[in-house]
């Protein structure tokens, strides 16, 4: 996680959570990789909370490893807060993962989500780098999952004077990575129809996972 993404998530959490309340918190994509030193767990240490870190692979900061990439083994409506930072760019069907996050969320609970809006491709031999996100991406996710979008912000570069275009040459070196950050809230209880729809999509997406693995292998073989 780069520093700007950490700072954005810190602002979201500090602006929306109360110090005198207990929160059951789940982090999706919690594994710390490549010598990372920043973690969302660090941001949460001053709040009364329980924490469960989820990831598709075991490693530092992971409490539960997902057996299937699009099915989260957490009870419905059991989380007050869900945190997910710099993960969705690596998830081919990120909208399905978001539905699972929305399923776990209690009424009046929050999802804090940060995703890259710019930056180079950083796929590895085990993962994809599929997406970059703008504010309308977050509005679409909110509508898709039946959540309210409380706040959204994107680190756009300065605009060229008199133009709608952005001047990427004016992006400071320490702001190379740009982020879109969003805060979602569940206003209404999860419906039976939403649960059935989520279950159907997760089932279908998990069945596609082997095909996606083959695509990664093809990329490695061809270098494309």
Short mmCIF file of C-alpha atoms in Angstrom, two decimals:
data_model
loop_
_atom_site.label_atom_id
_atom_site.label_comp_id
_atom_site.label_asym_id
_atom_site.label_seq_id
_atom_site.Cartn_x
_atom_site.Cartn_y
_atom_site.Cartn_z
CA UNK A 1 0.00 0.00 0.00
CA UNK A 2 1.41 3.39 -0.96
CA UNK A 3 1.36 6.33 1.44
CA UNK A 4 -1.40 8.32 -0.29
CA UNK A 5 -3.78 5.33 -0.16
CA UNK A 6 -3.00 4.88 3.55
CA UNK A 7 -3.67 8.57 4.20
CA UNK A 8 -6.98 8.51 2.34
CA UNK A 9 -8.21 5.48 4.26
CA UNK A 10 -7.12 7.04 7.54
CA UNK A 11 -9.16 10.16 6.77
CA UNK A 12 -12.24 8.09 5.89
CA UNK A 13 -12.06 6.03 9.05
CA UNK A 14 -11.37 8.96 11.37
CA UNK A 15 -14.17 11.03 9.80
CA UNK A 16 -16.89 8.37 10.02
CA UNK A 17 -16.24 6.13 13.03
CA UNK A 18 -16.91 7.05 16.66
CA UNK A 19 -14.37 6.55 19.43
CA UNK A 20 -16.99 5.43 21.97
CA UNK A 21 -18.46 2.53 19.99
CA UNK A 22 -17.36 -1.05 19.35
CA UNK A 23 -17.04 -2.15 15.72
CA UNK A 24 -16.78 -5.60 14.19
CA UNK A 25 -14.37 -4.92 11.32
CA UNK A 26 -13.45 -7.10 8.34
CA UNK A 27 -10.65 -6.31 5.93
CA UNK A 28 -10.88 -7.84 2.46
CA UNK A 29 -7.45 -8.34 0.88
CA UNK A 30 -5.51 -7.86 4.12
CA UNK A 31 -2.26 -9.69 3.27
CA UNK A 32 0.85 -7.54 3.50
CA UNK A 33 3.27 -8.24 0.65
CA UNK A 34 6.66 -7.08 -0.67
CA UNK A 35 7.87 -5.84 2.69
CA UNK A 36 4.86 -3.58 3.26
CA UNK A 37 4.97 -1.63 6.50
CA UNK A 38 1.65 0.24 6.28
CA UNK A 39 -1.56 -1.55 7.23
CA UNK A 40 -5.16 -0.63 7.87
CA UNK A 41 -4.97 -2.45 11.19
CA UNK A 42 -2.59 0.31 12.29
CA UNK A 43 -5.23 2.97 11.52
CA UNK A 44 -7.83 1.10 13.59
CA UNK A 45 -5.75 0.63 16.73
CA UNK A 46 -7.31 3.62 18.50
CA UNK A 47 -10.86 2.32 18.01
CA UNK A 48 -12.69 -0.30 20.09
CA UNK A 49 -12.99 -3.12 17.58
CA UNK A 50 -12.62 -6.75 16.63
CA UNK A 51 -10.68 -7.37 13.43
CA UNK A 52 -10.65 -10.18 10.86
CA UNK A 53 -8.30 -10.04 7.89
CA UNK A 54 -9.29 -12.01 4.77
CA UNK A 55 -7.23 -12.89 1.71
CA UNK A 56 -6.94 -15.52 -1.01
CA UNK A 57 -3.46 -16.44 0.28
CA UNK A 58 -2.01 -16.95 3.74
CA UNK A 59 0.52 -14.43 4.98
CA UNK A 60 1.13 -11.55 7.36
CA UNK A 61 -2.07 -9.88 8.60
CA UNK A 62 -4.33 -12.70 7.30
CA UNK A 63 -6.71 -14.42 9.72
CA UNK A 64 -8.92 -16.27 7.22
CA UNK A 65 -7.87 -17.65 3.81
CA UNK A 66 -10.61 -17.87 1.19
CA UNK A 67 -11.10 -21.35 -0.23
CA UNK A 68 -12.88 -19.87 -3.25
CA UNK A 69 -11.93 -16.39 -4.51
CA UNK A 70 -15.46 -14.99 -4.70
CA UNK A 71 -17.04 -16.60 -1.64
CA UNK A 72 -16.31 -15.03 1.75
CA UNK A 73 -16.89 -17.42 4.70
CA UNK A 74 -18.37 -14.76 6.97
CA UNK A 75 -21.99 -14.66 8.14
CA UNK A 76 -24.47 -12.32 6.48
CA UNK A 77 -25.00 -8.98 8.26
CA UNK A 78 -22.19 -9.59 10.74
CA UNK A 79 -19.84 -6.63 10.11
CA UNK A 80 -20.14 -3.00 11.15
CA UNK A 81 -17.22 -1.92 8.95
CA UNK A 82 -15.54 -3.46 5.91
CA UNK A 83 -12.20 -2.12 4.73
CA UNK A 84 -10.72 -2.87 1.32
CA UNK A 85 -7.70 -0.99 0.01
CA UNK A 86 -5.77 -1.37 -3.26
CA UNK A 87 -7.29 -4.77 -4.00
CA UNK A 88 -10.00 -4.46 -6.64
CA UNK A 89 -7.58 -3.69 -9.47
CA UNK A 90 -6.41 -7.31 -9.10
CA UNK A 91 -9.91 -8.85 -9.00
CA UNK A 92 -11.26 -9.77 -12.46
CA UNK A 93 -14.90 -9.73 -11.26
CA UNK A 94 -14.59 -7.08 -8.55
CA UNK A 95 -18.32 -6.31 -8.62
CA UNK A 96 -19.00 -9.81 -7.32
CA UNK A 97 -16.55 -9.36 -4.47
CA UNK A 98 -18.30 -6.07 -3.66
CA UNK A 99 -21.66 -7.84 -3.47
CA UNK A 100 -20.16 -10.27 -0.95
CA UNK A 101 -18.88 -7.32 1.06
CA UNK A 102 -22.33 -5.73 0.95
CA UNK A 103 -23.88 -9.04 2.07
CA UNK A 104 -21.71 -9.09 5.21
CA UNK A 105 -22.56 -5.50 6.14
CA UNK A 106 -25.05 -4.73 8.90
CA UNK A 107 -27.63 -2.00 8.52
CA UNK A 108 -25.98 1.42 9.05
CA UNK A 109 -22.58 -0.20 8.52
CA UNK A 110 -19.81 1.24 6.35
CA UNK A 111 -17.58 0.07 3.55
CA UNK A 112 -14.34 2.01 3.12
CA UNK A 113 -12.86 1.34 -0.30
CA UNK A 114 -9.71 2.67 -1.97
CA UNK A 115 -8.70 1.74 -5.52
CA UNK A 116 -6.09 3.11 -7.95
CA UNK A 117 -7.08 5.77 -10.46
CA UNK A 118 -3.69 5.80 -12.21
CA UNK A 119 -0.33 4.03 -12.12
CA UNK A 120 1.64 1.46 -14.08
CA UNK A 121 0.60 -2.16 -14.58
CA UNK A 122 1.78 -4.20 -11.61
CA UNK A 123 0.57 -7.71 -12.31
CA UNK A 124 2.70 -10.61 -11.06
CA UNK A 125 2.93 -14.26 -12.02
CA UNK A 126 0.00 -14.99 -9.70
CA UNK A 127 -2.36 -12.08 -10.30
CA UNK A 128 -4.00 -9.73 -12.76
CA UNK A 129 -3.96 -5.95 -12.93
CA UNK A 130 -7.30 -5.29 -14.60
CA UNK A 131 -8.77 -1.94 -13.64
CA UNK A 132 -8.40 1.75 -12.78
CA UNK A 133 -11.33 3.60 -11.18
CA UNK A 134 -13.04 7.02 -11.25
CA UNK A 135 -15.92 8.43 -9.12
CA UNK A 136 -18.58 7.05 -11.47
CA UNK A 137 -17.16 3.57 -10.81
CA UNK A 138 -18.12 4.00 -7.17
CA UNK A 139 -21.56 5.35 -8.04
CA UNK A 140 -22.16 2.29 -10.22
CA UNK A 141 -21.05 -0.06 -7.43
CA UNK A 142 -23.36 1.63 -4.93
CA UNK A 143 -26.33 1.25 -7.27
CA UNK A 144 -25.43 -2.35 -8.08
CA UNK A 145 -25.20 -3.40 -4.42
CA UNK A 146 -28.08 -1.28 -3.09
CA UNK A 147 -25.87 0.89 -0.88
CA UNK A 148 -25.66 4.64 -0.38
CA UNK A 149 -22.50 6.39 -1.55
CA UNK A 150 -21.63 8.79 1.27
CA UNK A 151 -18.43 10.23 -0.15
CA UNK A 152 -16.11 9.74 -3.13
CA UNK A 153 -12.88 11.40 -4.20
CA UNK A 154 -10.33 10.85 -6.99
CA UNK A 155 -6.76 12.15 -7.14
CA UNK A 156 -6.96 13.70 -10.58
CA UNK A 157 -3.90 15.57 -11.90
CA UNK A 158 -4.18 19.36 -12.37
CA UNK A 159 -6.15 20.38 -15.45
CA UNK A 160 -4.58 22.08 -18.42
CA UNK A 161 -5.77 25.71 -18.26
CA UNK A 162 -8.85 26.25 -20.43
CA UNK A 163 -9.26 22.53 -21.08
CA UNK A 164 -11.00 19.47 -19.69
CA UNK A 165 -7.77 17.51 -20.16
CA UNK A 166 -5.44 16.65 -17.28
CA UNK A 167 -1.76 17.58 -17.24
CA UNK A 168 0.01 14.42 -16.10
CA UNK A 169 3.39 16.14 -16.37
CA UNK A 170 2.45 18.20 -13.30
CA UNK A 171 1.90 15.19 -11.05
CA UNK A 172 4.42 15.34 -8.21
CA UNK A 173 6.79 12.39 -7.93
CA UNK A 174 5.37 11.38 -4.55
CA UNK A 175 1.85 11.42 -6.07
CA UNK A 176 2.66 9.06 -8.94
CA UNK A 177 -0.09 6.70 -7.85
CA UNK A 178 -3.57 8.22 -7.85
CA UNK A 179 -6.46 6.85 -5.84
CA UNK A 180 -10.23 6.84 -5.87
CA UNK A 181 -11.60 6.58 -2.34
CA UNK A 182 -15.23 5.94 -1.44
CA UNK A 183 -17.40 5.55 1.65
CA UNK A 184 -20.56 3.42 1.35
CA UNK A 185 -23.31 2.83 3.91
CA UNK A 186 -26.11 0.31 4.14
CA UNK A 187 -29.34 2.19 4.79
CA UNK A 188 -31.83 -0.68 4.41
CA UNK A 189 -31.67 -4.31 5.53
CA UNK A 190 -30.41 -6.88 3.04
CA UNK A 191 -33.31 -8.47 1.14
CA UNK A 192 -33.84 -12.11 0.24
CA UNK A 193 -33.61 -11.21 -3.46
CA UNK A 194 -30.22 -9.57 -2.90
CA UNK A 195 -28.95 -12.66 -1.07
CA UNK A 196 -30.11 -14.98 -3.84
CA UNK A 197 -28.63 -12.75 -6.54
CA UNK A 198 -25.29 -12.57 -4.70
CA UNK A 199 -25.19 -16.34 -4.20
CA UNK A 200 -25.83 -16.95 -7.91
CA UNK A 201 -23.10 -14.55 -9.03
CA UNK A 202 -20.52 -15.89 -6.57
CA UNK A 203 -21.26 -19.45 -7.73
CA UNK A 204 -20.78 -18.48 -11.38
CA UNK A 205 -17.63 -16.45 -10.71
CA UNK A 206 -15.97 -19.21 -8.70
CA UNK A 207 -16.57 -21.59 -11.62
CA UNK A 208 -14.67 -19.19 -13.90
CA UNK A 209 -11.60 -19.03 -11.65
CA UNK A 210 -9.77 -21.96 -13.34
CA UNK A 211 -10.23 -20.26 -16.72
CA UNK A 212 -8.70 -17.07 -15.32
CA UNK A 213 -5.71 -19.03 -14.03
CA UNK A 214 -5.16 -20.34 -17.56
CA UNK A 215 -5.15 -16.77 -18.87
CA UNK A 216 -2.39 -15.84 -16.43
CA UNK A 217 -0.34 -18.81 -17.59
CA UNK A 218 -0.89 -17.72 -21.18
CA UNK A 219 0.32 -14.23 -20.35
CA UNK A 220 3.47 -15.64 -18.76
CA UNK A 221 4.19 -17.85 -21.80
CA UNK A 222 3.65 -15.12 -24.38
CA UNK A 223 4.91 -12.16 -22.38
CA UNK A 224 1.75 -10.23 -23.30
#
